[in-house]
Short mmCIF file of C-alpha atoms in Angstrom, two decimals:
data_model
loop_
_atom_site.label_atom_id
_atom_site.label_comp_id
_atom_site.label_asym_id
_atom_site.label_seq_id
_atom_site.Cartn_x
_atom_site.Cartn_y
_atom_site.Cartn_z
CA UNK A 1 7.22 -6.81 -17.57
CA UNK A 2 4.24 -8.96 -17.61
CA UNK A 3 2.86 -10.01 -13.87
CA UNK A 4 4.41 -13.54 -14.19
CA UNK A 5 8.06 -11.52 -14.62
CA UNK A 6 6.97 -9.35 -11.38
CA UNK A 7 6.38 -12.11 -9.39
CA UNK A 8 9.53 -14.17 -9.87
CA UNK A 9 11.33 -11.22 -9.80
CA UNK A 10 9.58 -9.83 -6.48
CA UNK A 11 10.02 -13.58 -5.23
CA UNK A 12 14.21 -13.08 -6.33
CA UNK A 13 14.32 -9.89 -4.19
CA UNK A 14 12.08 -11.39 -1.41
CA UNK A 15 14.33 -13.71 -0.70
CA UNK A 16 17.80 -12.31 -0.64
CA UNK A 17 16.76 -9.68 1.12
CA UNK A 18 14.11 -10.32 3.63
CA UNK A 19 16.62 -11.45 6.90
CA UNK A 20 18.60 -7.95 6.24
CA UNK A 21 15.58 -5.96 6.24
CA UNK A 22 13.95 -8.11 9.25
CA UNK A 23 17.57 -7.60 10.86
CA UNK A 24 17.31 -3.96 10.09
CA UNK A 25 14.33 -3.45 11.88
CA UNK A 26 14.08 -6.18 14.52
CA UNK A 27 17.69 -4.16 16.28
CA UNK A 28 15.26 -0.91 15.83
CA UNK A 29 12.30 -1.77 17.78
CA UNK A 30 13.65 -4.56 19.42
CA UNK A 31 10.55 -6.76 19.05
CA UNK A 32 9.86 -9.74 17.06
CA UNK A 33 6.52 -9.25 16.04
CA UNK A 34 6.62 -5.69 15.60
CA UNK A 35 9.74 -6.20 13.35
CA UNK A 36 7.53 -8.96 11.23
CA UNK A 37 4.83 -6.48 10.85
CA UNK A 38 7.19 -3.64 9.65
CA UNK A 39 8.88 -6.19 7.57
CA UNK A 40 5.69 -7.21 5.76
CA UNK A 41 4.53 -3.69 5.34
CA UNK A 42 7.88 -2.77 3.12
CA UNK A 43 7.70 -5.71 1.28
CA UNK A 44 4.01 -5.12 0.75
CA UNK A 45 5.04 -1.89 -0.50
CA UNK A 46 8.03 -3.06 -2.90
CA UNK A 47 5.54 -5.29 -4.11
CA UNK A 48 2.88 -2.91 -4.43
CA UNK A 49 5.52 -0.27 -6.88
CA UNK A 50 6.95 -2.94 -9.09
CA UNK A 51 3.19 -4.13 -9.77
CA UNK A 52 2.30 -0.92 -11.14
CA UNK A 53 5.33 -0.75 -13.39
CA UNK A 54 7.19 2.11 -11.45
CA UNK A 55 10.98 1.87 -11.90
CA UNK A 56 13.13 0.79 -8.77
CA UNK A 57 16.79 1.46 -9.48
CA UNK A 58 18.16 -0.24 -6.69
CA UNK A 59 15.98 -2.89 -4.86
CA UNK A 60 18.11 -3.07 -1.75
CA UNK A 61 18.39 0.59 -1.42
CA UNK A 62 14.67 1.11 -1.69
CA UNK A 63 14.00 -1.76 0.92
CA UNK A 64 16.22 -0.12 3.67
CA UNK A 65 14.75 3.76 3.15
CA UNK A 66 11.26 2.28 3.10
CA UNK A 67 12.40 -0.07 6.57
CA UNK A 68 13.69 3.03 7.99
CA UNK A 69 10.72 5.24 7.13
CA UNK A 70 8.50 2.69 9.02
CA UNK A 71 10.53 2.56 11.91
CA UNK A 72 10.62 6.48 12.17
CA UNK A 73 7.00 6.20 11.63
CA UNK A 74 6.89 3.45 14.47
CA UNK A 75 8.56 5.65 16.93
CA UNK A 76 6.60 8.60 16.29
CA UNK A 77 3.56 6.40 17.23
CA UNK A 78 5.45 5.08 20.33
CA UNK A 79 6.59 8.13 21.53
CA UNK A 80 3.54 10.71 22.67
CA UNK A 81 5.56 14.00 21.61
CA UNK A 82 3.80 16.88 20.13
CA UNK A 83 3.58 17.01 16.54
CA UNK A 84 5.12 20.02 15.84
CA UNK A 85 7.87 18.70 17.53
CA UNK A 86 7.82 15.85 15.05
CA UNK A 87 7.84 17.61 12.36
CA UNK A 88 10.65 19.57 13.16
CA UNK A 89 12.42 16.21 14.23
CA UNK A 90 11.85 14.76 10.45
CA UNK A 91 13.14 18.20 8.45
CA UNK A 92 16.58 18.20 10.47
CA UNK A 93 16.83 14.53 9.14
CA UNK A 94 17.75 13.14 12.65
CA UNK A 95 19.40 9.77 12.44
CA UNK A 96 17.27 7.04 13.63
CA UNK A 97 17.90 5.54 17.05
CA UNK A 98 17.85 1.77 17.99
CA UNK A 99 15.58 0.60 20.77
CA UNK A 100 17.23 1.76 23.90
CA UNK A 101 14.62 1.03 26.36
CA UNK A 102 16.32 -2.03 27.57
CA UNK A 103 19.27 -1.76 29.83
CA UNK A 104 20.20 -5.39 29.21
CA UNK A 105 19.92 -5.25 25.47
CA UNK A 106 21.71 -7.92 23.86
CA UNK A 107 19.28 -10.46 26.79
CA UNK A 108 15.88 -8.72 25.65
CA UNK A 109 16.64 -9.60 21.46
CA UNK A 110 17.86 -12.84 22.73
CA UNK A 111 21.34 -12.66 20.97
CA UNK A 112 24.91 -13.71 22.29
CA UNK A 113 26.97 -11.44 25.26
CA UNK A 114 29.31 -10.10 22.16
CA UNK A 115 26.71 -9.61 20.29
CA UNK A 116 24.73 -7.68 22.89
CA UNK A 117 28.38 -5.70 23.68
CA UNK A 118 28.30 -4.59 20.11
CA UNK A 119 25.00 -3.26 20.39
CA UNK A 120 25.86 -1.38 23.66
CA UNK A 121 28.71 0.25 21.82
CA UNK A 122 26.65 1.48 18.95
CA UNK A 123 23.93 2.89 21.50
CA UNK A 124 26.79 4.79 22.98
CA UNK A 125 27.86 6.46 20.03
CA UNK A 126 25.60 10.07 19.01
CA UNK A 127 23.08 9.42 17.05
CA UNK A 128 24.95 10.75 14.35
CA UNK A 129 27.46 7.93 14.17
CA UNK A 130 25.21 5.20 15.60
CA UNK A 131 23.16 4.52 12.45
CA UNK A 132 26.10 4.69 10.26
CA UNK A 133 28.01 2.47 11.60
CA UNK A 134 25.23 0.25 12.57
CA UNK A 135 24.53 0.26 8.60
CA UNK A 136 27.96 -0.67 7.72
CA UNK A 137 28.59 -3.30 10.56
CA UNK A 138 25.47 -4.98 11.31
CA UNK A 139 23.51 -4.20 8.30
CA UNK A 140 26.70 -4.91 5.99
CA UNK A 141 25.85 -2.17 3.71
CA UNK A 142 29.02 0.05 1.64
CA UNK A 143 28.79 3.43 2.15
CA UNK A 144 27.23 4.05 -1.18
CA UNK A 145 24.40 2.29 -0.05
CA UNK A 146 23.76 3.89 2.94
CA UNK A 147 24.56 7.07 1.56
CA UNK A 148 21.68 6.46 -0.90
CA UNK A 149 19.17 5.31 2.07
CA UNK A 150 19.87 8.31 3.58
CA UNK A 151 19.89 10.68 0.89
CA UNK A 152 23.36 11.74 1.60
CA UNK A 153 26.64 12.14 -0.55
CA UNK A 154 29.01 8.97 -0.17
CA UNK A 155 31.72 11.00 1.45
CA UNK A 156 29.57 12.02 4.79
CA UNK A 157 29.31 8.74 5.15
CA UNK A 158 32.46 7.97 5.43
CA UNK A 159 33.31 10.52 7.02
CA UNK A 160 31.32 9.36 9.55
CA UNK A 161 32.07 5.96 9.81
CA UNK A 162 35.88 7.62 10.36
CA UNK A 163 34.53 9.65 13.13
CA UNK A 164 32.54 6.62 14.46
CA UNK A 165 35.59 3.99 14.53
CA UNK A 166 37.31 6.85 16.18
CA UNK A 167 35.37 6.77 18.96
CA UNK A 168 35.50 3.20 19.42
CA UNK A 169 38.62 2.90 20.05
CA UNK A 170 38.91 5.89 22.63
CA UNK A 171 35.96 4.91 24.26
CA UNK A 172 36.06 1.28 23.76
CA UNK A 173 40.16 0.89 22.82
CA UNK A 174 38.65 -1.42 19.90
CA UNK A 175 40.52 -0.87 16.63
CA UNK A 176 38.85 -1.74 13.35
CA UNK A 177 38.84 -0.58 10.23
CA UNK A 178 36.30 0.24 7.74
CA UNK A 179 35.93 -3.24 6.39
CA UNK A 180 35.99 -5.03 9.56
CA UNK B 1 35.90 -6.02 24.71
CA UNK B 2 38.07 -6.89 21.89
CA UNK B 3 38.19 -7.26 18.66
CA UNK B 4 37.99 -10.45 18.67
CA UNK B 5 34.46 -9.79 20.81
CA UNK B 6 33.76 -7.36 18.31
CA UNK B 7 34.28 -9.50 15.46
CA UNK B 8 32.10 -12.31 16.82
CA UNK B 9 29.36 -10.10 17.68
CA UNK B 10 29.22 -8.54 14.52
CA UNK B 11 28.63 -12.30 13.42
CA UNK B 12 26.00 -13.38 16.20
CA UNK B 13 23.69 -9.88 15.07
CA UNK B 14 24.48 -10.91 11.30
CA UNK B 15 23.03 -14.40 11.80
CA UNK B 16 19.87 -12.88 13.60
CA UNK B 17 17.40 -13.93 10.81
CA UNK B 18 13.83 -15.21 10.54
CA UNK B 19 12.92 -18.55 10.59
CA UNK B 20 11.86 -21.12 7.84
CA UNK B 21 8.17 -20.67 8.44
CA UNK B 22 8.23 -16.81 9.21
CA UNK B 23 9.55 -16.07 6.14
CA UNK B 24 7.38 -18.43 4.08
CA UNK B 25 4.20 -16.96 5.73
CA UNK B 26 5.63 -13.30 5.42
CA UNK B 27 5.66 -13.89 1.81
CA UNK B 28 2.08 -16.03 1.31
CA UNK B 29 0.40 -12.73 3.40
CA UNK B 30 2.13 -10.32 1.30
CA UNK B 31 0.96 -12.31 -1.75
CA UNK B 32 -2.64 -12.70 -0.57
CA UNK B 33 -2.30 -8.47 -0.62
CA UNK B 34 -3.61 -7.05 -3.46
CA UNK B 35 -0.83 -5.23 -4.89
CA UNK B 36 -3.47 -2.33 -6.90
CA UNK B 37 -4.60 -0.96 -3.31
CA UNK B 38 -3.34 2.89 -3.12
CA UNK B 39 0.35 3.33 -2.05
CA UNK B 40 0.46 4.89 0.96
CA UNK B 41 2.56 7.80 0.91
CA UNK B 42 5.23 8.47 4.13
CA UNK B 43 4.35 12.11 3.62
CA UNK B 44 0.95 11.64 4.66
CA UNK B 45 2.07 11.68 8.24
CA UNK B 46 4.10 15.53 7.18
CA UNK B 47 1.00 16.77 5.97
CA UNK B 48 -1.12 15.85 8.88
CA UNK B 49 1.10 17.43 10.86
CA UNK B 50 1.03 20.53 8.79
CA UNK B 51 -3.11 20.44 8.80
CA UNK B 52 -3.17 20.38 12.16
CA UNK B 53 -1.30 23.80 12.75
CA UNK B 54 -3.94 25.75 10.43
CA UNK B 55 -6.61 23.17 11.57
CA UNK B 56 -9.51 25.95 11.30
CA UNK B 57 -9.28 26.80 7.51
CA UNK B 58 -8.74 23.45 6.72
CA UNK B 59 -11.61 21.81 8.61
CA UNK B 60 -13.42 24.21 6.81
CA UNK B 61 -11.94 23.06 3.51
CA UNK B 62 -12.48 19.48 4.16
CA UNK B 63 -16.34 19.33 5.10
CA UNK B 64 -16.65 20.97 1.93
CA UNK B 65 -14.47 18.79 -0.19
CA UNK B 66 -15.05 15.90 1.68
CA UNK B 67 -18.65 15.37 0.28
CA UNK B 68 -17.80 16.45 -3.47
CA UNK B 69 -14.45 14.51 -2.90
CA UNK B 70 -16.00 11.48 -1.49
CA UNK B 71 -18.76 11.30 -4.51
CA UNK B 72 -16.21 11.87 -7.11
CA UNK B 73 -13.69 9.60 -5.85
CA UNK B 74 -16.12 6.46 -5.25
CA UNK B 75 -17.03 6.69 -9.01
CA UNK B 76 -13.74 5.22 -9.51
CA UNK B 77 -14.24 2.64 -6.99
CA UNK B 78 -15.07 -0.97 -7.61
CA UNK B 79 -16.43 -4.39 -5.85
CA UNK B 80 -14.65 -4.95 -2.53
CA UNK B 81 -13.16 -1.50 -2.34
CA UNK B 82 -14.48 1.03 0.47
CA UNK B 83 -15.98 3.60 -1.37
CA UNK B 84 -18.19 0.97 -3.25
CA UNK B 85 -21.31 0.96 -1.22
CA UNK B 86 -21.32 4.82 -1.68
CA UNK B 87 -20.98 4.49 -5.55
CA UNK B 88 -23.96 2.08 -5.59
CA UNK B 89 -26.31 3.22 -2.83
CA UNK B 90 -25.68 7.39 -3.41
CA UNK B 91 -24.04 8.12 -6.41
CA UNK B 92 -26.01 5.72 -8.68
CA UNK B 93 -29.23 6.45 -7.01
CA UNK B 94 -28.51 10.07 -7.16
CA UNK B 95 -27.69 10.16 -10.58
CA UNK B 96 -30.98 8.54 -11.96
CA UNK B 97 -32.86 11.14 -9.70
CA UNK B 98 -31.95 13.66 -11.62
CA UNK B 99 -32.79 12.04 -14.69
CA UNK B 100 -36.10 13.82 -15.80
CA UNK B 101 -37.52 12.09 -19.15
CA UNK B 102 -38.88 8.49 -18.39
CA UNK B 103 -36.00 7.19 -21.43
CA UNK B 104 -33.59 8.80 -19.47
CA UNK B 105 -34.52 7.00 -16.74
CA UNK B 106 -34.90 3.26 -18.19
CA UNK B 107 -31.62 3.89 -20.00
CA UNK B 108 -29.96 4.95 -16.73
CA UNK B 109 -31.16 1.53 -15.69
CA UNK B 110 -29.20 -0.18 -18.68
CA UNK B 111 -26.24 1.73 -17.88
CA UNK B 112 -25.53 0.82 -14.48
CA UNK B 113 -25.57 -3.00 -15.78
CA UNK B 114 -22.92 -1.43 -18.48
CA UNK B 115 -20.97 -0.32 -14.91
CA UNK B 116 -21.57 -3.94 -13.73
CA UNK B 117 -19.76 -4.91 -16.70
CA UNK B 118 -17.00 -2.44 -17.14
CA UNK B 119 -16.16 -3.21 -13.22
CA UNK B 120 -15.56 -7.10 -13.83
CA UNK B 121 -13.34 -6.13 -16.76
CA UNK B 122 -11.13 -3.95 -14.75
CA UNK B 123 -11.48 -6.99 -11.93
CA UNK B 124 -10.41 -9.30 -13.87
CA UNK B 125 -7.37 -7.48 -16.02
CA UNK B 126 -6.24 -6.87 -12.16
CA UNK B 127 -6.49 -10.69 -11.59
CA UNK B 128 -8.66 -9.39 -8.73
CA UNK B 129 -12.39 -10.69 -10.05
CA UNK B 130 -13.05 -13.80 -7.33
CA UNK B 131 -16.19 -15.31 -6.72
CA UNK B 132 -17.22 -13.34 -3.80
CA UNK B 133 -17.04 -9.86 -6.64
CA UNK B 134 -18.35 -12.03 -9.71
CA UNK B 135 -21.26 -12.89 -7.55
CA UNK B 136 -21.80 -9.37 -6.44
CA UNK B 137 -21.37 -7.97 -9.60
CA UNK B 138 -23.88 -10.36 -11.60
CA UNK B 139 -26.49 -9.32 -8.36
CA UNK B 140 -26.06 -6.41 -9.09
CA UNK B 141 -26.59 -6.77 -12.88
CA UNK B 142 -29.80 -8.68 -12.67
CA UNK B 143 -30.86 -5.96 -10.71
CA UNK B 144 -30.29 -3.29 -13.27
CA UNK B 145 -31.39 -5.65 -16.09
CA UNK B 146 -34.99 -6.55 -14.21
CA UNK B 147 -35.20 -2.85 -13.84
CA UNK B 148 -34.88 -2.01 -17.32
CA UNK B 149 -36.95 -4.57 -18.51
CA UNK B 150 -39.61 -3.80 -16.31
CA UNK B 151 -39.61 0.14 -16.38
CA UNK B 152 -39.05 -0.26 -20.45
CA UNK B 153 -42.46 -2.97 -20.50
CA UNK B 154 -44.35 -0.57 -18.68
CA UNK B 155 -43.41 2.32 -20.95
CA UNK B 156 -44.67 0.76 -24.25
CA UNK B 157 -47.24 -0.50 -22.41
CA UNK B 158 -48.37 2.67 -21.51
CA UNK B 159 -47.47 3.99 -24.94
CA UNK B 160 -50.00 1.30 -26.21
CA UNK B 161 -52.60 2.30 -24.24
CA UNK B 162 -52.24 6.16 -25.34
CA UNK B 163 -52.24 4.87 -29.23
CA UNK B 164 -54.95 2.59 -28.93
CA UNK B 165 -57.27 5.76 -28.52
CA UNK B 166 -56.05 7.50 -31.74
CA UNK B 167 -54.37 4.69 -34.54
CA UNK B 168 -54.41 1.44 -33.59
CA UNK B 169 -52.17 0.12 -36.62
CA UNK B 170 -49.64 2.68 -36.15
CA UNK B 171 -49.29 2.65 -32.43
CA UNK B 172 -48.74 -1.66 -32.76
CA UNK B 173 -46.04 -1.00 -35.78
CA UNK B 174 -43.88 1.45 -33.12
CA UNK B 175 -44.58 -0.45 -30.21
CA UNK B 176 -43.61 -4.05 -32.12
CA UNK B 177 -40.38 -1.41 -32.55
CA UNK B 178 -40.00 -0.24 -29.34
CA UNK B 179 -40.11 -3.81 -28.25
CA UNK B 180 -37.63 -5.28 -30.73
CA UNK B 181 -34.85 -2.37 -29.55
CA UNK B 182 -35.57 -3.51 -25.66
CA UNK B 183 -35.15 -7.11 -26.64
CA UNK B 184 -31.71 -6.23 -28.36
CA UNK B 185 -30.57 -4.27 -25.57
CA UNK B 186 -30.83 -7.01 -23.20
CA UNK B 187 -29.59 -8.97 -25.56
CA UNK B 188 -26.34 -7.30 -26.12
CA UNK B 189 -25.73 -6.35 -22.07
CA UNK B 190 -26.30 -10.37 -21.85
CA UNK B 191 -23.16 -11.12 -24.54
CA UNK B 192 -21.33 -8.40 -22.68
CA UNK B 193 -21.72 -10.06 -19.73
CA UNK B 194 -20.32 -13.38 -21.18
CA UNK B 195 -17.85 -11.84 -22.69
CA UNK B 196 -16.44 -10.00 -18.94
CA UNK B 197 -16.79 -12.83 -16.84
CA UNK B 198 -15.32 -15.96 -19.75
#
C-alpha cells in the first residue's frame, strides 16, 4: 500500500471510529481531556502500525485492546500501588474498572439522569460482568468483538453477558435481553 | 429504573461523542506525528516491573550495556532524532580518533559527508527531510567537505615539500595526481548531494 493508500485509509478508520473509542475511554477515566489524550495516543499508534506495513486484521478490534491497554496503563499511573502488585494485577487479566471516584457519576461526565442510572448499574455489577456488558451496551460491540479485545473465546462472553443481565434484573428488576 | 430508563440511557452514553473541532484537531496532531518514531510496546511497563525485582544484577547489566548500547544504537539515528547529537559529537569523533594513517583520516572526513548524504535519503524516502534537517544536514556536510579539502591540501602539500628535496618532476606528476583524485572526490560528494536533496 503506498502512503497515499495509508492515509485515506487511516483517515476511513479515523473517522468511523474515533467517538467509540473517545466513548470507550472518556466512561473509563471520566475526564475529557484525559480521554482526548488517550484517544490520540491509540490513534497515533494505529497510525504508527499501518505506516510500517504491519497487518491489522480487524481495525476496530485493535482500536479497543490498544484503548483499553492505555487506560490500564492510566490507572496504574493513578493509582500509587506497589508494582509487584501490578504485575500480578495484569497476569490474572482483571477486567478493567470504570472511573468510580465520583458518587454522582452520570453529573461529573455531564450526561442525562438515565444515562448516569445506567452507569450506576454497570459500576454495581463485579468487575467481571461490568466491562462486558459495558462493551456490549454502551460500547455496542457483539460478543465476538469483545471476545477478541479481550483475548477470550466468544462463549465466555456470553456467558457473561447472561450472568450480567441476570443480575440486572434481580438487583435492578430490569429485563433485557442480549440485543437490547 | 426501567427499561424504558434503561433504553434511553443506553442512548444518552451512545451519543456522548467529541465535537466538530476536537475531532478535526485530534486528527491534524496525530498527522503532524511522525508515524516512523519507535512503537512503544505495552510490555515495557511488564518488564520494568520485572527489572525492578532483580534490580541489582540488572543495574549492573545496564551501566554496562548502556554505553555500548547507547553508541551502537545512535549509529542508526538520524537528524531530529535523540540519539543524534551522540552520533555526531561521540561516535563520529571517536571513530576518526582511532584512525591512525593521515588517509585514513582525510577519508574519514569524506565519509561522514557520505553519512550527511545517506541520512537525507532515508529523510526524505520517510517524507520526513524538512528544512529545519536539510539545513542541518548540508551544515553538517560543508563541514566534513571543508575538512577534507583542507586536511587533503595540506597533505600533498606536505608531500610536495618532502619531493621537492629528492625529484622535483616526479613529486609534481603525483601530486598534479593526488590533486586531480581530491578534486573528483568533492566533485562526486557535490552530485550526491544534488542528487539527495532534488
Amino acid at each position: 500500500m503506498d502512503l497515499d493508500k495509508k492515509q485515506k485509509y487511516f483517515e476511513g478508520v479515523y473517522k468511523t471510529e474515533v467517538d467509540k473509542i473517545f466513548r470507550f475511554v472518556f466512561f473509563r477515566v471520566s475526564s475529557r481531556e484525559e480521554a482526548l489524550d488517550i484517544t490520540e495516543e491509540v490513534f497515533y499508534k494505529f497510525w504508527q502500525v499501518i505506516s510500517r506495513d504491519q497487518s491489522v486484521d480487524n481495525s476496530e478490534a485493535f482500536l479497543f485492546a490498544s484503548a483499553r491497554n492505555r487506560v490500564i496503563d492510566w490507572y496504574r499511573k493513578k493509582r500509587p500501588e506497589s508494582l509487584d502488585a501490578m504485575r500480578e494485577r495484569a497476569e490474572d487479566n482483571e477486567s478493567l474498572p470504570f472511573d468510580v471516584e465520583d458518587k454522582d457519576y452520570g453529573k461529573a461526565l455531564s450526561v442525562s439522569v438515565e444515562a448516569g442510572w445506567v452507569l450506576a448499574a454497570l459500576k454495581n455489577l463485579s468487575p467481571e460482568y461490568r466491562e462486558v456488558m459495558s462493551m456490549r451496551f454502551v460500547d455496542d460491540l457483539a460478543p465476538r468483538q469483545i471476545a477478541q479485545i479481550l483475548r477470550v473465546t466468544p462463549n465466555a462472553v456470553s456467558l457473561r453477558i447472561n450472568h450480567g443481565l441476570e443480575k440486572l434484573r434481580k438487583e435492578l428488576g430490569i429485563n433485557l435481553d442480549k440485543d437490547e | 429504573m426501567n427499561k424504558i430508563d434503561w433504553q434511553k440511557g443506553i442512548k444518552d452514553l451512545q451519543n456522548v461523542s467529541l465535537t466538530e473541532r476536537e475531532r478535526s484537531e485530534l486528527f491534524v496532531r496525530i498527522s503532524n506525528r511522525s508515524p516512523y518514531a519507535p512503537i512503544k510496546s505495552h510490555w515495557v511497563i511488564e518488564q520494568f516491573v520485572f527489572v525492578r525485582r532483580h534490580g541489582f544484577v540488572f543495574s549492573l547489566l545496564l551501566i554496562i550495556a548502556l554505553g555500548a548500547g547507547t553508541a551502537f544504537a545512535s549509529e542508526y539515528a538520524l537528524p531530529g532524532g535523540l540519539l543524534y547529537p551522540i552520533k555526531i559529537n561521540v561516535n563520529e569523533p571517536a571513530r576518526g580518533a582511532i584512525k591512525i594513517l593521515p588517509e585514513e583520516k582525510i577519508e574519514w572526513e569524506a565519509k561522514k559527508a557520505e553519512r550527511r548524504i545517506e541520512e537525507a535519503v532515508i529523510l526524505k524516502s520517510h517524507e520526513e527531510l524538512n528544512e529545519e534537517k536539510q539545513e542541518k544536514i548540508e551544515t553538517l556536510f560543508e563541514k566534513h567537505k571543508e575538512s577534507f579539502k583542507t586536511k587533503s591540501v595540506r597533505a600533498i602539500e606536505k608531500e610536495e615539500e618532502k619531493e621537492e628535496k629528492k625529484n622535483a618532476e616526479e613529486g609534481d606528476k603525483r601530486s598534479e595526481k593526488a590533486k586531480k583524485a581530491v578534486e573528483k572526490r568533492l566533485e562526486d560528494l557535490e552530485k550526491a548531494k544534488k542528487k539527495a536533496f532534488e
